[in-house]
Short mmCIF file of C-alpha atoms and ligand atoms in Angstrom, two decimals:
data_model
loop_
_atom_site.label_atom_id
_atom_site.label_comp_id
_atom_site.label_asym_id
_atom_site.label_seq_id
_atom_site.Cartn_x
_atom_site.Cartn_y
_atom_site.Cartn_z
CA MET A 13 20.33 -48.09 -1.12
CA HIS A 14 19.19 -50.57 -3.80
CA LYS A 15 16.77 -49.22 -6.32
CA GLN A 16 13.34 -50.82 -6.46
CA THR A 17 12.34 -52.59 -9.66
CA ALA A 18 9.15 -52.11 -11.64
CA LEU A 19 8.18 -54.57 -14.36
CA ILE A 20 5.94 -52.99 -17.00
CA THR A 21 4.12 -55.26 -19.45
CA GLY A 22 3.35 -53.51 -22.72
CA GLY A 23 6.09 -51.03 -21.85
CA ALA A 24 6.76 -50.13 -25.50
CA GLY A 25 3.16 -49.07 -26.13
CA PHE A 26 1.75 -45.54 -25.89
CA ILE A 27 0.94 -45.45 -22.17
CA GLY A 28 3.58 -48.04 -21.27
CA CYS A 29 6.52 -46.05 -22.64
CA HIS A 30 5.48 -42.90 -20.75
CA LEU A 31 5.28 -44.99 -17.59
CA CYS A 32 8.74 -46.46 -18.18
CA GLU A 33 10.05 -42.87 -18.36
CA LYS A 34 8.14 -41.86 -15.21
CA MET A 35 9.48 -44.80 -13.18
CA LEU A 36 13.08 -44.22 -14.35
CA ALA A 37 12.77 -40.51 -13.50
CA ASN A 38 11.62 -41.53 -10.00
CA ASP A 39 14.72 -43.70 -9.55
CA TYR A 40 13.33 -47.18 -10.18
CA LYS A 41 14.86 -49.89 -12.31
CA VAL A 42 12.50 -50.81 -15.13
CA ILE A 43 12.04 -54.13 -16.89
CA CYS A 44 9.88 -53.64 -19.98
CA LEU A 45 8.09 -56.64 -21.49
CA ASP A 46 6.58 -56.28 -24.95
CA ASN A 47 5.86 -58.53 -27.93
CA PHE A 48 5.46 -55.53 -30.28
CA ILE A 49 2.07 -56.57 -31.61
CA THR A 50 1.10 -52.92 -31.15
CA GLY A 51 4.13 -51.65 -29.21
CA ASN A 52 6.72 -49.55 -31.01
CA LEU A 53 10.48 -49.89 -30.51
CA GLU A 54 10.91 -46.19 -31.39
CA ASN A 55 9.00 -45.31 -28.19
CA ILE A 56 11.67 -46.81 -25.96
CA LYS A 57 14.78 -46.45 -28.13
CA PRO A 58 16.21 -43.57 -26.05
CA LEU A 59 15.73 -45.68 -22.89
CA LEU A 60 17.80 -48.61 -24.18
CA LYS A 61 20.97 -46.65 -23.30
CA ASN A 62 19.89 -46.30 -19.67
CA ARG A 63 21.51 -48.96 -17.47
CA ASN A 64 18.43 -49.04 -15.23
CA PHE A 65 16.25 -50.07 -18.17
CA ARG A 66 15.94 -53.55 -19.69
CA LEU A 67 13.78 -54.73 -22.57
CA ILE A 68 12.58 -58.33 -22.76
CA VAL A 69 10.70 -59.26 -25.93
CA HIS A 70 7.96 -61.56 -24.65
CA ASN A 71 4.26 -62.26 -25.11
CA VAL A 72 2.81 -62.09 -21.59
CA SER A 73 -0.02 -64.44 -22.55
CA ASN A 74 2.73 -67.07 -22.12
CA TYR A 75 4.36 -67.89 -18.77
CA ILE A 76 6.61 -65.08 -17.50
CA ASP A 77 9.91 -66.24 -16.04
CA ILE A 78 12.05 -63.43 -14.54
CA PRO A 79 14.78 -64.24 -11.99
CA ASP A 80 15.18 -60.65 -10.70
CA LYS A 81 13.68 -59.21 -7.54
CA ILE A 82 10.60 -57.22 -8.55
CA ASN A 83 8.73 -54.75 -6.33
CA TYR A 84 5.99 -53.59 -8.70
CA VAL A 85 4.22 -55.32 -11.59
CA LEU A 86 2.33 -52.90 -13.84
CA HIS A 87 0.20 -54.90 -16.27
CA CYS A 88 -0.31 -52.49 -19.13
CA ALA A 89 -0.06 -54.92 -22.09
CA SER A 90 -3.19 -54.86 -24.23
CA LEU A 91 -4.50 -54.05 -27.65
CA ALA A 92 -6.30 -50.83 -26.81
CA SER A 93 -7.46 -49.35 -30.11
CA PRO A 94 -10.80 -50.58 -31.52
CA ILE A 95 -9.21 -51.28 -34.93
CA ASP A 96 -6.57 -53.48 -33.25
CA TYR A 97 -8.96 -55.49 -31.17
CA LEU A 98 -11.19 -55.96 -34.21
CA ASP A 99 -8.17 -57.33 -36.12
CA PHE A 100 -6.83 -59.42 -33.21
CA PRO A 101 -9.80 -60.40 -31.02
CA ILE A 102 -8.22 -63.64 -29.78
CA GLN A 103 -4.93 -61.98 -28.79
CA THR A 104 -6.99 -59.26 -27.07
CA LEU A 105 -8.90 -61.86 -25.04
CA LYS A 106 -5.70 -63.78 -24.26
CA VAL A 107 -3.68 -60.82 -22.98
CA GLY A 108 -6.60 -59.66 -20.81
CA SER A 109 -7.19 -63.13 -19.36
CA LEU A 110 -4.07 -65.35 -19.61
CA GLY A 111 -1.74 -62.34 -19.62
CA THR A 112 -3.34 -60.94 -16.47
CA HIS A 113 -3.19 -64.37 -14.81
CA ASN A 114 0.53 -64.68 -15.63
CA ALA A 115 1.29 -61.13 -14.45
CA LEU A 116 -0.61 -61.77 -11.20
CA GLY A 117 1.26 -65.05 -10.70
CA LEU A 118 4.54 -63.21 -11.13
CA ALA A 119 3.51 -60.52 -8.63
CA LYS A 120 2.49 -63.21 -6.12
CA GLU A 121 5.80 -65.06 -6.52
CA LYS A 122 7.78 -61.83 -6.08
CA LYS A 123 5.51 -60.43 -3.32
CA ALA A 124 5.19 -57.35 -5.53
CA VAL A 125 2.49 -54.71 -5.71
CA PHE A 126 0.30 -55.34 -8.78
CA LEU A 127 -1.42 -52.69 -10.88
CA LEU A 128 -3.96 -53.60 -13.56
CA PHE A 129 -4.54 -51.19 -16.44
CA SER A 130 -8.28 -51.45 -16.92
CA THR A 131 -10.54 -49.23 -18.96
CA SER A 132 -13.70 -47.17 -19.16
CA GLU A 133 -14.84 -49.88 -21.61
CA VAL A 134 -15.85 -51.98 -18.58
CA TYR A 135 -18.83 -49.58 -18.46
CA GLY A 136 -19.68 -50.41 -22.11
CA ASP A 137 -22.25 -48.06 -23.69
CA PRO A 138 -23.14 -46.54 -20.32
CA LEU A 139 -26.66 -45.89 -19.12
CA GLU A 140 -25.32 -43.99 -16.12
CA HIS A 141 -23.64 -40.65 -16.77
CA PRO A 142 -21.02 -39.65 -15.72
CA GLN A 143 -19.57 -43.04 -14.82
CA LYS A 144 -18.73 -43.72 -11.18
CA GLU A 145 -16.65 -46.72 -10.11
CA SER A 146 -19.79 -48.20 -8.50
CA TYR A 147 -21.54 -48.51 -11.92
CA TRP A 148 -21.52 -52.14 -13.22
CA GLY A 149 -21.76 -51.22 -16.87
CA HIS A 150 -23.76 -52.03 -19.99
CA VAL A 151 -21.66 -54.32 -22.15
CA ASN A 152 -22.56 -56.49 -25.14
CA PRO A 153 -20.48 -59.63 -24.49
CA VAL A 154 -20.93 -61.03 -28.00
CA GLY A 155 -20.52 -57.77 -29.96
CA VAL A 156 -17.31 -56.81 -31.75
CA ARG A 157 -16.01 -54.87 -28.74
CA GLY A 158 -16.82 -57.76 -26.38
CA CYS A 159 -13.31 -59.22 -26.73
CA TYR A 160 -11.81 -56.10 -25.16
CA ASP A 161 -14.56 -55.19 -22.68
CA GLU A 162 -15.04 -58.71 -21.33
CA SER A 163 -11.33 -59.53 -21.11
CA LYS A 164 -10.84 -56.38 -19.02
CA ARG A 165 -13.85 -57.25 -16.86
CA PHE A 166 -12.35 -60.72 -16.36
CA ALA A 167 -8.97 -59.09 -15.61
CA GLU A 168 -10.58 -56.98 -12.88
CA ALA A 169 -12.34 -60.04 -11.43
CA ILE A 170 -9.17 -62.16 -11.28
CA THR A 171 -7.21 -59.24 -9.83
CA MET A 172 -9.73 -58.89 -6.99
CA ALA A 173 -9.64 -62.69 -6.48
CA TYR A 174 -5.82 -62.59 -6.05
CA HIS A 175 -6.27 -59.74 -3.61
CA ARG A 176 -8.93 -61.57 -1.59
CA VAL A 177 -7.46 -65.10 -1.71
CA HIS A 178 -3.71 -64.42 -1.66
CA GLY A 179 -3.69 -61.04 0.07
CA LEU A 180 -1.84 -59.53 -2.91
CA ASP A 181 -1.63 -55.73 -2.82
CA THR A 182 -3.48 -55.02 -6.08
CA LYS A 183 -4.65 -51.81 -7.72
CA ILE A 184 -7.00 -51.29 -10.66
CA VAL A 185 -7.02 -48.12 -12.76
CA ARG A 186 -9.93 -47.57 -15.17
CA ILE A 187 -8.42 -45.40 -17.88
CA PHE A 188 -10.65 -43.11 -19.95
CA ASN A 189 -9.66 -41.84 -23.43
CA THR A 190 -6.06 -40.67 -23.27
CA TYR A 191 -3.96 -39.01 -25.97
CA GLY A 192 -0.56 -37.46 -26.47
CA PRO A 193 2.83 -37.81 -28.13
CA LYS A 194 4.02 -41.32 -29.05
CA MET A 195 0.65 -42.56 -30.24
CA ARG A 196 1.02 -44.31 -33.58
CA HIS A 197 -0.17 -42.21 -36.54
CA HIS A 198 -2.08 -45.28 -37.78
CA ASP A 199 -3.38 -46.03 -34.26
CA GLY A 200 -7.02 -45.76 -35.36
CA ARG A 201 -8.17 -43.87 -32.29
CA VAL A 202 -9.85 -40.57 -32.88
CA VAL A 203 -7.18 -38.07 -31.74
CA PRO A 204 -4.22 -39.48 -33.73
CA ASN A 205 -6.53 -40.17 -36.71
CA PHE A 206 -7.78 -36.56 -36.87
CA ILE A 207 -4.33 -35.05 -36.29
CA PHE A 208 -2.67 -37.21 -38.93
CA GLN A 209 -5.47 -36.53 -41.43
CA ALA A 210 -5.42 -32.77 -40.70
CA LEU A 211 -1.65 -32.52 -41.13
CA LYS A 212 -1.84 -34.39 -44.46
CA ASN A 213 -4.83 -32.26 -45.57
CA LYS A 214 -6.85 -35.45 -45.98
CA PRO A 215 -10.56 -35.61 -45.04
CA LEU A 216 -11.25 -36.14 -41.33
CA THR A 217 -13.16 -39.39 -40.88
CA VAL A 218 -16.13 -38.67 -38.61
CA TYR A 219 -18.03 -41.80 -37.55
CA GLY A 220 -21.80 -41.34 -37.38
CA LYS A 221 -22.83 -37.70 -37.07
CA GLY A 222 -20.05 -37.00 -34.58
CA GLU A 223 -22.60 -36.38 -31.83
CA GLN A 224 -21.13 -39.07 -29.57
CA THR A 225 -19.01 -37.76 -26.71
CA ARG A 226 -15.67 -38.60 -25.14
CA SER A 227 -13.58 -36.96 -22.41
CA PHE A 228 -9.92 -36.69 -23.38
CA CYS A 229 -7.06 -36.83 -20.88
CA TYR A 230 -3.50 -35.76 -21.69
CA ILE A 231 -0.93 -38.50 -21.12
CA ASP A 232 1.15 -36.61 -18.50
CA ASP A 233 -1.93 -36.15 -16.31
CA LEU A 234 -2.81 -39.82 -16.58
CA VAL A 235 0.70 -41.03 -15.77
CA GLU A 236 0.84 -38.85 -12.65
CA GLY A 237 -2.47 -40.34 -11.47
CA ILE A 238 -1.28 -43.89 -12.10
CA TYR A 239 1.93 -43.24 -10.16
CA ARG A 240 -0.04 -41.91 -7.19
CA LEU A 241 -2.36 -44.93 -7.29
CA LEU A 242 0.60 -47.32 -7.41
CA LEU A 243 2.00 -45.89 -4.18
CA SER A 244 -1.41 -45.65 -2.49
CA LYS A 245 -3.14 -48.10 -0.16
CA ILE A 246 -6.22 -48.33 -2.41
CA ASN A 247 -7.27 -51.78 -3.69
CA GLU A 248 -10.62 -50.89 -5.27
CA PRO A 249 -10.89 -49.65 -8.88
CA VAL A 250 -10.23 -45.95 -9.50
CA ASN A 251 -11.29 -43.95 -12.58
CA LEU A 252 -8.61 -41.74 -14.13
CA GLY A 253 -9.49 -39.38 -16.93
CA ASN A 254 -10.39 -35.82 -17.74
CA PRO A 255 -14.05 -35.06 -16.96
CA ASN A 256 -14.35 -32.32 -19.62
CA GLU A 257 -16.66 -33.90 -22.19
CA PHE A 258 -16.64 -33.07 -25.93
CA THR A 259 -18.62 -34.26 -28.93
CA ILE A 260 -16.52 -35.66 -31.75
CA MET A 261 -17.58 -32.64 -33.87
CA GLN A 262 -16.17 -30.30 -31.20
CA LEU A 263 -12.91 -32.26 -31.39
CA VAL A 264 -12.92 -31.88 -35.20
CA LYS A 265 -13.19 -28.09 -34.87
CA LEU A 266 -10.39 -27.89 -32.32
CA VAL A 267 -8.01 -30.04 -34.36
CA LEU A 268 -8.69 -28.00 -37.53
CA LYS A 269 -8.22 -24.71 -35.66
CA ILE A 270 -4.98 -25.65 -33.92
CA SER A 271 -3.41 -27.38 -36.94
CA GLY A 272 -4.55 -24.65 -39.36
CA SER A 273 -5.64 -27.41 -41.76
CA ASN A 274 -8.10 -27.05 -44.65
CA SER A 275 -9.19 -30.68 -44.46
CA LYS A 276 -12.79 -31.47 -45.36
CA LEU A 277 -14.94 -33.97 -43.44
CA VAL A 278 -16.15 -37.39 -44.52
CA PHE A 279 -18.95 -39.08 -42.57
CA ASN A 280 -18.53 -42.85 -42.18
CA PRO A 281 -20.94 -45.30 -40.50
CA LEU A 282 -20.83 -45.47 -36.73
CA PRO A 283 -19.04 -48.69 -35.65
CA GLN A 284 -21.12 -51.37 -33.88
CA ASP A 285 -21.62 -50.81 -30.12
CA ASP A 286 -19.75 -47.48 -30.21
CA PRO A 287 -20.53 -45.87 -26.82
CA LYS A 288 -22.73 -42.77 -27.24
CA GLN A 289 -21.29 -40.90 -24.29
CA ARG A 290 -18.42 -41.17 -21.85
CA GLN A 291 -17.32 -39.03 -18.95
CA PRO A 292 -15.46 -40.15 -15.84
CA ASP A 293 -16.61 -39.25 -12.37
CA ILE A 294 -13.21 -38.63 -10.77
CA SER A 295 -14.33 -37.70 -7.25
CA LYS A 296 -12.66 -40.85 -5.86
CA ALA A 297 -9.27 -40.02 -7.42
CA LYS A 298 -9.59 -36.40 -6.26
CA LYS A 299 -10.38 -37.39 -2.70
CA LEU A 300 -8.06 -40.38 -2.23
CA LEU A 301 -5.12 -39.45 -4.47
CA GLY A 302 -5.36 -35.66 -4.40
CA TRP A 303 -5.28 -35.92 -8.19
CA HIS A 304 -7.04 -34.01 -10.93
CA PRO A 305 -6.06 -33.42 -14.54
CA ALA A 306 -4.30 -30.10 -15.16
CA ILE A 307 -3.91 -29.97 -18.94
CA ALA A 308 -6.83 -28.63 -20.99
CA LEU A 309 -7.68 -30.31 -24.30
CA GLU A 310 -6.53 -27.33 -26.35
CA VAL A 311 -3.12 -27.28 -24.62
CA GLY A 312 -2.67 -31.05 -24.90
CA LEU A 313 -3.69 -31.01 -28.56
CA LYS A 314 -1.14 -28.27 -29.32
CA ARG A 315 1.62 -30.39 -27.79
CA THR A 316 0.44 -33.54 -29.56
CA ILE A 317 0.11 -31.80 -32.92
CA SER A 318 3.64 -30.37 -32.70
CA TRP A 319 4.96 -33.85 -31.85
CA PHE A 320 3.11 -35.29 -34.86
CA ARG A 321 4.52 -32.55 -37.10
CA LYS A 322 8.02 -33.77 -36.26
N1 UDP B 21 -14.08 -41.81 -34.20
C1 UDP B 21 -14.32 -41.01 -35.30
N2 UDP B 21 -13.39 -40.99 -36.31
C2 UDP B 21 -12.24 -41.71 -36.27
C3 UDP B 21 -12.00 -42.51 -35.14
C4 UDP B 21 -12.95 -42.55 -34.13
O1 UDP B 21 -15.36 -40.33 -35.40
O2 UDP B 21 -11.45 -41.62 -37.22
C5 UDP B 21 -15.06 -41.82 -33.11
C6 UDP B 21 -15.51 -43.20 -32.66
O3 UDP B 21 -16.64 -43.63 -33.38
C7 UDP B 21 -15.80 -42.98 -31.19
C8 UDP B 21 -14.85 -41.86 -30.78
O4 UDP B 21 -14.41 -41.24 -31.98
O5 UDP B 21 -17.12 -42.55 -31.02
C9 UDP B 21 -13.64 -42.35 -30.01
O6 UDP B 21 -13.09 -43.42 -30.72
P1 UDP B 21 -11.71 -44.09 -30.33
O7 UDP B 21 -11.43 -45.15 -31.35
O8 UDP B 21 -10.68 -43.04 -30.13
O9 UDP B 21 -11.93 -44.76 -28.91
P2 UDP B 21 -13.17 -45.36 -28.09
O10 UDP B 21 -13.46 -44.31 -27.09
O11 UDP B 21 -14.34 -45.62 -29.00
O12 UDP B 21 -12.63 -46.60 -27.51
#
């Protein structure tokens, strides 16, 4: 039997490369598209030897022309770290809007299933807690995070339009804070920042008083949820994340304990529009996908710290 083919945009990024591995392990052919604006060739280097894997260096904000038969389009390409979308706001808006349009057009042409990688940022600085999929969010469109939040909100809207108008089988995953091996040490997001700083015995950079909360999901849990969603019949958005909520100061303590570091703390100003709290309501994923995260923060941090040590 012929293998099915999955095209993964942003396949050399943190989540993308884990998904490439997951799809190959489940006997799919994988075509990875990446322009390496934040992707990392090291992430996929071991896969380049696999004859079921192909890398195409391409910016998906430009027209995507692939002759192969494609069964699944996973649109993962995005700048996902606040420091990256502050540095590249226009590219962030383009990949969320034009890139999503191109990826949808490709899926339509190939009669493929389409999966959009959306984000908890569509909820902005949420007034409803925890966040259910039915919550419409509290986003500042003209703030510094607007380029990311609004491009993902547009991406969700155009995905639903392709579903309604063209009957495309589309899925939308709203991803909450995820961490694990293969994040860049200079990624800027809180888990790799703290781990890198702790291992170098440099001060941990806490923004604000560290009272803001996040709920951290280990990458293997997330990827399993995404795979289940891809094969499901669900077309409405689904939250995936770990509902265990921590303050940033609790995260500091855990990272210092597990790494055995003597790092001090430095308190920097809280970035503009930084959400004060975030916790996914995952009842939909539990009920419809039979999914729930299995890896506790302490366990996931241990694995991530030992990867960073190497
Ligand atoms: N944060 C921090 N120190 C850092 C990086 C981030 O205190 O070195 C805080 C940040 O202000 C936010 C939280 O950690 O409240 C998570 O930030 P991250 O950039 O990981 O992602 P976000 O959830 O804000 O998109």
